[in-house]
PDB file of C-alpha atoms and ligand atoms in Angstrom:
ATOM      1  CA  MET A   1       0.000   0.000   0.000  1.00  0.00           C
ATOM      2  CA  ARG A   2       1.189   3.532  -0.754  1.00  0.00           C
ATOM      3  CA  LEU A   3       0.028   6.789   0.816  1.00  0.00           C
ATOM      4  CA  ALA A   4       1.170  10.386   0.407  1.00  0.00           C
ATOM      5  CA  ARG A   5       0.025  13.185   2.704  1.00  0.00           C
ATOM      6  CA  ASP A   6       0.542  16.815   1.685  1.00  0.00           C
ATOM      7  CA  GLY A   7       2.616  15.574  -1.234  1.00  0.00           C
ATOM      8  CA  ARG A   8       5.038  13.630   0.983  1.00  0.00           C
ATOM      9  CA  THR A   9       5.232   9.844   0.795  1.00  0.00           C
ATOM     10  CA  VAL A  10       4.222   8.494   4.212  1.00  0.00           C
ATOM     11  CA  LEU A  11       3.745   4.811   3.448  1.00  0.00           C
ATOM     12  CA  ASP A  12       5.295   2.831   0.614  1.00  0.00           C
ATOM     13  CA  GLY A  13       5.016  -0.938   0.465  1.00  0.00           C
ATOM     14  CA  ALA A  14       3.065  -1.120   3.731  1.00  0.00           C
ATOM     15  CA  GLN A  15       1.459  -4.488   4.466  1.00  0.00           C
ATOM     16  CA  LEU A  16      -0.572  -5.682   7.402  1.00  0.00           C
ATOM     17  CA  ARG A  17      -2.676  -8.762   8.079  1.00  0.00           C
ATOM     18  CA  VAL A  18      -4.893  -8.913  11.161  1.00  0.00           C
ATOM     19  CA  PRO A  19      -6.372 -12.406  11.622  1.00  0.00           C
ATOM     20  CA  PRO A  20      -9.280 -13.155  13.970  1.00  0.00           C
ATOM     21  CA  GLY A  21      -8.354 -14.637  17.324  1.00  0.00           C
ATOM     22  CA  GLU A  22      -4.918 -13.017  17.335  1.00  0.00           C
ATOM     23  CA  VAL A  23      -3.253  -9.902  18.661  1.00  0.00           C
ATOM     24  CA  THR A  24      -1.091  -8.367  15.943  1.00  0.00           C
ATOM     25  CA  ALA A  25       1.257  -5.639  17.146  1.00  0.00           C
ATOM     26  CA  LEU A  26       2.303  -3.008  14.612  1.00  0.00           C
ATOM     27  CA  ILE A  27       5.675  -1.704  15.703  1.00  0.00           C
ATOM     28  CA  ALA A  28       7.268   1.336  14.102  1.00  0.00           C
ATOM     29  CA  PRO A  29       8.972   4.514  15.279  1.00  0.00           C
ATOM     30  CA  SER A  30       7.186   7.818  15.730  1.00  0.00           C
ATOM     31  CA  GLY A  31       6.193   9.390  12.430  1.00  0.00           C
ATOM     32  CA  ALA A  32       6.601   6.145  10.489  1.00  0.00           C
ATOM     33  CA  GLY A  33       2.911   6.021   9.540  1.00  0.00           C
ATOM     34  CA  LYS A  34       1.156   3.700  12.021  1.00  0.00           C
ATOM     35  CA  SER A  35      -1.774   6.046  12.627  1.00  0.00           C
ATOM     36  CA  SER A  36      -2.016   6.778   8.911  1.00  0.00           C
ATOM     37  CA  LEU A  37      -2.196   3.062   8.100  1.00  0.00           C
ATOM     38  CA  LEU A  38      -4.929   2.404  10.683  1.00  0.00           C
ATOM     39  CA  ARG A  39      -6.890   5.383   9.370  1.00  0.00           C
ATOM     40  CA  CYS A  40      -6.710   3.940   5.858  1.00  0.00           C
ATOM     41  CA  VAL A  41      -8.245   0.679   7.094  1.00  0.00           C
ATOM     42  CA  VAL A  42     -11.428   2.436   8.237  1.00  0.00           C
ATOM     43  CA  ARG A  43     -11.401   4.823   5.249  1.00  0.00           C
ATOM     44  CA  LEU A  44     -10.584   7.977   7.160  1.00  0.00           C
ATOM     45  CA  LEU A  45      -7.768   8.237   4.608  1.00  0.00           C
ATOM     46  CA  ALA A  46      -7.616   6.752   1.118  1.00  0.00           C
ATOM     47  CA  PRO A  47      -4.380   5.096  -0.031  1.00  0.00           C
ATOM     48  CA  ASP A  48      -2.934   6.226  -3.336  1.00  0.00           C
ATOM     49  CA  ALA A  49      -2.222   2.657  -4.380  1.00  0.00           C
ATOM     50  CA  GLY A  50      -2.785  -0.829  -3.037  1.00  0.00           C
ATOM     51  CA  ALA A  51      -5.695  -2.783  -1.635  1.00  0.00           C
ATOM     52  CA  ILE A  52      -7.219  -3.112   1.827  1.00  0.00           C
ATOM     53  CA  SER A  53      -9.849  -5.767   2.372  1.00  0.00           C
ATOM     54  CA  LEU A  54     -12.070  -7.075   5.126  1.00  0.00           C
ATOM     55  CA  ASP A  55     -12.844 -10.787   4.807  1.00  0.00           C
ATOM     56  CA  GLY A  56     -11.770 -10.599   1.172  1.00  0.00           C
ATOM     57  CA  VAL A  57     -14.003  -7.609   0.317  1.00  0.00           C
ATOM     58  CA  PRO A  58     -12.211  -4.352  -0.562  1.00  0.00           C
ATOM     59  CA  VAL A  59     -13.011  -1.757   2.104  1.00  0.00           C
ATOM     60  CA  ALA A  60     -13.429   0.756  -0.748  1.00  0.00           C
ATOM     61  CA  ASP A  61     -16.579  -1.215  -1.704  1.00  0.00           C
ATOM     62  CA  LEU A  62     -18.053  -1.044   1.815  1.00  0.00           C
ATOM     63  CA  ASP A  63     -20.202   1.742   3.175  1.00  0.00           C
ATOM     64  CA  PRO A  64     -17.907   3.644   5.574  1.00  0.00           C
ATOM     65  CA  ARG A  65     -20.449   3.554   8.418  1.00  0.00           C
ATOM     66  CA  ALA A  66     -20.978  -0.194   8.015  1.00  0.00           C
ATOM     67  CA  LEU A  67     -17.205  -0.673   7.793  1.00  0.00           C
ATOM     68  CA  ARG A  68     -16.655   1.299  11.013  1.00  0.00           C
ATOM     69  CA  ARG A  69     -19.244  -0.812  12.823  1.00  0.00           C
ATOM     70  CA  ARG A  70     -17.275  -3.928  11.867  1.00  0.00           C
ATOM     71  CA  VAL A  71     -13.830  -2.463  12.492  1.00  0.00           C
ATOM     72  CA  GLY A  72     -13.434  -0.350  15.628  1.00  0.00           C
ATOM     73  CA  LEU A  73     -10.612   2.195  15.730  1.00  0.00           C
ATOM     74  CA  VAL A  74      -9.493   3.479  19.114  1.00  0.00           C
ATOM     75  CA  ALA A  75      -7.742   6.736  18.274  1.00  0.00           C
ATOM     76  CA  GLN A  76      -4.372   7.797  19.669  1.00  0.00           C
ATOM     77  CA  THR A  77      -5.968  10.748  21.519  1.00  0.00           C
ATOM     78  CA  PRO A  78      -9.581   9.724  22.092  1.00  0.00           C
ATOM     79  CA  VAL A  79     -12.136  12.502  22.366  1.00  0.00           C
ATOM     80  CA  MET A  80     -14.661  12.262  25.192  1.00  0.00           C
ATOM     81  CA  LEU A  81     -18.113  13.615  24.408  1.00  0.00           C
ATOM     82  CA  PRO A  82     -19.847  15.713  27.074  1.00  0.00           C
ATOM     83  CA  GLY A  83     -21.845  13.743  29.664  1.00  0.00           C
ATOM     84  CA  THR A  84     -21.302  10.503  31.488  1.00  0.00           C
ATOM     85  CA  VAL A  85     -19.201   7.522  30.521  1.00  0.00           C
ATOM     86  CA  ARG A  86     -22.474   5.768  29.772  1.00  0.00           C
ATOM     87  CA  ASN A  87     -23.422   8.537  27.292  1.00  0.00           C
ATOM     88  CA  ASN A  88     -20.060   8.061  25.652  1.00  0.00           C
ATOM     89  CA  LEU A  89     -20.549   4.323  25.335  1.00  0.00           C
ATOM     90  CA  ALA A  90     -24.098   4.669  23.972  1.00  0.00           C
ATOM     91  CA  TYR A  91     -23.379   7.492  21.535  1.00  0.00           C
ATOM     92  CA  GLY A  92     -24.471   6.689  17.985  1.00  0.00           C
ATOM     93  CA  LEU A  93     -25.625   3.137  18.709  1.00  0.00           C
ATOM     94  CA  ASP A  94     -28.608   1.873  16.716  1.00  0.00           C
ATOM     95  CA  ALA A  95     -30.192   0.153  19.739  1.00  0.00           C
ATOM     96  CA  PRO A  96     -30.344   1.223  23.418  1.00  0.00           C
ATOM     97  CA  LEU A  97     -27.355   0.129  25.458  1.00  0.00           C
ATOM     98  CA  SER A  98     -28.187  -2.116  28.434  1.00  0.00           C
ATOM     99  CA  SER A  99     -26.385  -1.556  31.712  1.00  0.00           C
ATOM    100  CA  ALA A 100     -25.145  -5.140  31.544  1.00  0.00           C
ATOM    101  CA  ALA A 101     -23.566  -4.556  28.111  1.00  0.00           C
ATOM    102  CA  ALA A 102     -22.006  -1.292  29.318  1.00  0.00           C
ATOM    103  CA  HIS A 103     -20.575  -2.994  32.417  1.00  0.00           C
ATOM    104  CA  ASP A 104     -19.213  -5.883  30.343  1.00  0.00           C
ATOM    105  CA  ALA A 105     -17.455  -3.476  27.982  1.00  0.00           C
ATOM    106  CA  LEU A 106     -16.020  -1.439  30.875  1.00  0.00           C
ATOM    107  CA  ARG A 107     -14.760  -4.585  32.589  1.00  0.00           C
ATOM    108  CA  ALA A 108     -13.218  -5.861  29.348  1.00  0.00           C
ATOM    109  CA  ALA A 109     -11.396  -2.538  29.061  1.00  0.00           C
ATOM    110  CA  GLY A 110     -10.114  -2.750  32.645  1.00  0.00           C
ATOM    111  CA  LEU A 111     -12.603  -0.398  34.362  1.00  0.00           C
ATOM    112  CA  ASP A 112     -15.105  -1.286  37.059  1.00  0.00           C
ATOM    113  CA  ALA A 113     -18.830  -0.541  36.951  1.00  0.00           C
ATOM    114  CA  THR A 114     -18.504   2.609  39.086  1.00  0.00           C
ATOM    115  CA  PHE A 115     -17.207   4.409  35.981  1.00  0.00           C
ATOM    116  CA  HIS A 116     -20.573   4.025  34.297  1.00  0.00           C
ATOM    117  CA  ASP A 117     -22.033   7.241  35.758  1.00  0.00           C
ATOM    118  CA  ARG A 118     -18.835   9.288  35.974  1.00  0.00           C
ATOM    119  CA  ASP A 119     -18.453  12.558  34.073  1.00  0.00           C
ATOM    120  CA  ALA A 120     -16.319  11.633  31.051  1.00  0.00           C
ATOM    121  CA  HIS A 121     -14.569  15.009  31.045  1.00  0.00           C
ATOM    122  CA  ALA A 122     -13.438  14.467  34.647  1.00  0.00           C
ATOM    123  CA  LEU A 123     -11.455  11.317  33.830  1.00  0.00           C
ATOM    124  CA  SER A 124      -7.689  10.986  33.723  1.00  0.00           C
ATOM    125  CA  GLY A 125      -5.935  10.367  30.409  1.00  0.00           C
ATOM    126  CA  GLY A 126      -5.521   6.684  31.218  1.00  0.00           C
ATOM    127  CA  GLU A 127      -9.174   6.327  32.188  1.00  0.00           C
ATOM    128  CA  ARG A 128     -10.194   8.036  28.955  1.00  0.00           C
ATOM    129  CA  ALA A 129      -8.048   5.599  27.007  1.00  0.00           C
ATOM    130  CA  ARG A 130      -9.919   2.706  28.602  1.00  0.00           C
ATOM    131  CA  VAL A 131     -13.356   4.288  28.069  1.00  0.00           C
ATOM    132  CA  ALA A 132     -12.421   4.659  24.395  1.00  0.00           C
ATOM    133  CA  ILE A 133     -11.718   0.906  24.264  1.00  0.00           C
ATOM    134  CA  ALA A 134     -15.045   0.155  26.000  1.00  0.00           C
ATOM    135  CA  ARG A 135     -16.812   2.499  23.551  1.00  0.00           C
ATOM    136  CA  ALA A 136     -15.415   0.468  20.666  1.00  0.00           C
ATOM    137  CA  LEU A 137     -16.358  -2.832  22.339  1.00  0.00           C
ATOM    138  CA  VAL A 138     -20.060  -2.046  22.858  1.00  0.00           C
ATOM    139  CA  ARG A 139     -20.271  -1.875  19.061  1.00  0.00           C
ATOM    140  CA  ARG A 140     -19.301  -5.562  18.970  1.00  0.00           C
ATOM    141  CA  PRO A 141     -16.704  -5.158  16.222  1.00  0.00           C
ATOM    142  CA  GLU A 142     -15.098  -8.047  14.334  1.00  0.00           C
ATOM    143  CA  ALA A 143     -11.774  -6.283  14.482  1.00  0.00           C
ATOM    144  CA  LEU A 144     -10.373  -3.744  16.910  1.00  0.00           C
ATOM    145  CA  LEU A 145      -7.536  -1.423  15.906  1.00  0.00           C
ATOM    146  CA  LEU A 146      -5.866   0.419  18.761  1.00  0.00           C
ATOM    147  CA  ASP A 147      -3.522   3.316  18.167  1.00  0.00           C
ATOM    148  CA  GLU A 148      -1.052   3.533  21.081  1.00  0.00           C
ATOM    149  CA  PRO A 149      -3.746   2.609  23.631  1.00  0.00           C
ATOM    150  CA  THR A 150      -1.253   2.346  26.482  1.00  0.00           C
ATOM    151  CA  ALA A 151       0.719   5.544  25.845  1.00  0.00           C
ATOM    152  CA  ALA A 152      -1.136   7.436  28.616  1.00  0.00           C
ATOM    153  CA  LEU A 153      -1.089   4.563  31.097  1.00  0.00           C
ATOM    154  CA  ASP A 154       1.312   3.611  33.845  1.00  0.00           C
ATOM    155  CA  HIS A 155       2.918   0.202  33.566  1.00  0.00           C
ATOM    156  CA  ASP A 156       0.447  -1.685  35.786  1.00  0.00           C
ATOM    157  CA  VAL A 157      -2.618  -0.294  34.028  1.00  0.00           C
ATOM    158  CA  ALA A 158      -1.002  -0.863  30.634  1.00  0.00           C
ATOM    159  CA  LEU A 159      -0.607  -4.532  31.591  1.00  0.00           C
ATOM    160  CA  LEU A 160      -4.257  -4.660  32.630  1.00  0.00           C
ATOM    161  CA  VAL A 161      -5.303  -3.255  29.270  1.00  0.00           C
ATOM    162  CA  VAL A 162      -3.109  -5.532  27.165  1.00  0.00           C
ATOM    163  CA  ASP A 163      -4.244  -8.550  29.165  1.00  0.00           C
ATOM    164  CA  ALA A 164      -7.833  -7.461  28.445  1.00  0.00           C
ATOM    165  CA  LEU A 165      -6.975  -7.219  24.733  1.00  0.00           C
ATOM    166  CA  ARG A 166      -5.441 -10.689  24.908  1.00  0.00           C
ATOM    167  CA  ALA A 167      -8.692 -12.070  26.380  1.00  0.00           C
ATOM    168  CA  LEU A 168     -10.728 -10.365  23.649  1.00  0.00           C
ATOM    169  CA  ALA A 169      -8.561 -11.961  20.969  1.00  0.00           C
ATOM    170  CA  ASP A 170      -8.884 -15.329  22.696  1.00  0.00           C
ATOM    171  CA  GLY A 171     -12.645 -14.821  22.318  1.00  0.00           C
ATOM    172  CA  GLY A 172     -12.202 -14.509  18.546  1.00  0.00           C
ATOM    173  CA  LEU A 173     -11.718 -10.771  17.988  1.00  0.00           C
ATOM    174  CA  ALA A 174      -9.067  -9.632  15.507  1.00  0.00           C
ATOM    175  CA  VAL A 175      -6.929  -7.181  17.481  1.00  0.00           C
ATOM    176  CA  CYS A 176      -4.281  -4.858  16.080  1.00  0.00           C
ATOM    177  CA  LEU A 177      -2.219  -2.775  18.443  1.00  0.00           C
ATOM    178  CA  ALA A 178      -0.004   0.002  17.086  1.00  0.00           C
ATOM    179  CA  THR A 179       2.723   0.852  19.570  1.00  0.00           C
ATOM    180  CA  HIS A 180       6.332   1.841  20.117  1.00  0.00           C
ATOM    181  CA  ASP A 181       6.440  -0.334  23.216  1.00  0.00           C
ATOM    182  CA  LEU A 182       8.093  -3.510  21.987  1.00  0.00           C
ATOM    183  CA  PRO A 183       8.361  -5.231  25.414  1.00  0.00           C
ATOM    184  CA  LEU A 184       4.646  -4.701  26.050  1.00  0.00           C
ATOM    185  CA  ALA A 185       3.810  -5.837  22.512  1.00  0.00           C
ATOM    186  CA  ARG A 186       5.930  -8.975  22.952  1.00  0.00           C
ATOM    187  CA  ARG A 187       4.035  -9.789  26.130  1.00  0.00           C
ATOM    188  CA  VAL A 188       0.608  -9.678  24.513  1.00  0.00           C
ATOM    189  CA  ALA A 189       0.931 -10.174  20.764  1.00  0.00           C
ATOM    190  CA  ASP A 190       0.901 -13.337  18.715  1.00  0.00           C
ATOM    191  CA  ARG A 191       2.924 -11.484  16.080  1.00  0.00           C
ATOM    192  CA  CYS A 192       4.934  -8.262  16.186  1.00  0.00           C
ATOM    193  CA  VAL A 193       5.238  -6.809  12.705  1.00  0.00           C
ATOM    194  CA  ALA A 194       6.849  -3.786  11.084  1.00  0.00           C
ATOM    195  CA  LEU A 195       4.995  -1.592   8.589  1.00  0.00           C
ATOM    196  CA  ASP A 196       6.175  -3.734   5.659  1.00  0.00           C
ATOM    197  CA  GLY A 197       4.671  -6.838   7.264  1.00  0.00           C
ATOM    198  CA  SER A 198       8.040  -8.324   8.265  1.00  0.00           C
ATOM    199  CA  ALA A 199       8.629  -9.599  11.799  1.00  0.00           C
ATOM    200  CA  ALA A 200       9.561  -6.822  14.238  1.00  0.00           C
TER     201      ALA A 200
HETATM  202  N1  ATP B 301      -2.836  15.574   8.983  1.00  0.00           N
HETATM  203  C1  ATP B 301      -1.675  15.354   8.387  1.00  0.00           C
HETATM  204  N2  ATP B 301      -1.342  15.999   7.256  1.00  0.00           N
HETATM  205  C2  ATP B 301      -0.163  15.777   6.641  1.00  0.00           C
HETATM  206  N3  ATP B 301       0.777  14.927   7.096  1.00  0.00           N
HETATM  207  C3  ATP B 301       0.507  14.277   8.219  1.00  0.00           C
HETATM  208  C4  ATP B 301      -0.716  14.437   8.926  1.00  0.00           C
HETATM  209  N4  ATP B 301      -0.693  13.642  10.014  1.00  0.00           N
HETATM  210  C5  ATP B 301       0.486  13.025   9.994  1.00  0.00           C
HETATM  211  N5  ATP B 301       1.215  13.390   8.918  1.00  0.00           N
HETATM  212  C6  ATP B 301       2.555  12.928   8.580  1.00  0.00           C
HETATM  213  O1  ATP B 301       2.490  11.569   8.200  1.00  0.00           O
HETATM  214  C7  ATP B 301       3.626  10.862   8.695  1.00  0.00           C
HETATM  215  C8  ATP B 301       3.132   9.652   9.481  1.00  0.00           C
HETATM  216  O2  ATP B 301       2.391  10.114  10.599  1.00  0.00           O
HETATM  217  P1  ATP B 301       1.610   9.114  11.530  1.00  0.00           P
HETATM  218  O3  ATP B 301       0.851   9.955  12.487  1.00  0.00           O
HETATM  219  O4  ATP B 301       0.856   8.150  10.687  1.00  0.00           O
HETATM  220  O5  ATP B 301       2.838   8.352  12.230  1.00  0.00           O
HETATM  221  P2  ATP B 301       2.863   7.423  13.520  1.00  0.00           P
HETATM  222  O6  ATP B 301       3.708   6.239  13.173  1.00  0.00           O
HETATM  223  O7  ATP B 301       1.468   7.146  13.949  1.00  0.00           O
HETATM  224  O8  ATP B 301       3.621   8.325  14.574  1.00  0.00           O
HETATM  225  P3  ATP B 301       3.448   8.363  16.200  1.00  0.00           P
HETATM  226  O9  ATP B 301       4.098   7.111  16.716  1.00  0.00           O
HETATM  227  O10 ATP B 301       4.198   9.615  16.579  1.00  0.00           O
HETATM  228  O11 ATP B 301       1.990   8.430  16.504  1.00  0.00           O
HETATM  229  C9  ATP B 301       4.418  11.842   9.533  1.00  0.00           C
HETATM  230  O12 ATP B 301       5.499  12.275   8.765  1.00  0.00           O
HETATM  231  C10 ATP B 301       3.466  12.979   9.786  1.00  0.00           C
HETATM  232  O13 ATP B 301       4.146  14.188   9.859  1.00  0.00           O
HETATM  233 MG1   MG B 302       0.432   7.629  15.614  1.00  0.00          MG
END
């Protein structure tokens, strides 16, 4: 895959495969194009050349909203909407969100049920990072792409989050984790890959 931004080549020959039931860690230095690649997968950016497919279907042929329901992207700096954590989890869902589903998603992201009614804007950076993961999970995606989800977390909480991601993959989810943190990636991932798809 090839991508230029503002006339500068950002990605050239990028390759990534994210199988279900596995954690794939995408390891590359700052500025190498990890966020750009993940944004291409959910069509927030369009590559200049190359193909991206979901279950064999080119993402360019999928409706972007339908694509983003199937592939959750947890952004590098997640934005919290005004209101409670629950409001944030329920935002934009087609059906009402049950408390049980909200609690399950919070737990899977390493937060307890007391966060449900907290003001989202009063959370720490690390708590926001985990709410963003829970917000992706309530959408029941087939694949979850996480852009540096542990960057704002201390080591213990980062371990909690990656262990939660491991459990989600063991349940069948395709998980892709973009990070600079190779030791953390090695702990959780089935494969650590560079942007060209080679082993990292
Ligand atoms: N909005 C933008 N417009 C133009 N160029 C951009 C934009 N965002 C990022 N870039 C450039 O694209 C390249 C790749 O950036 P990207 O954010 O994808 O890297 P990254 O690997 O995610 O880095 P980091 O680890 O710091 O998050 C960088 O050279 C960056 O300057
Ligand atoms: Mg990035």
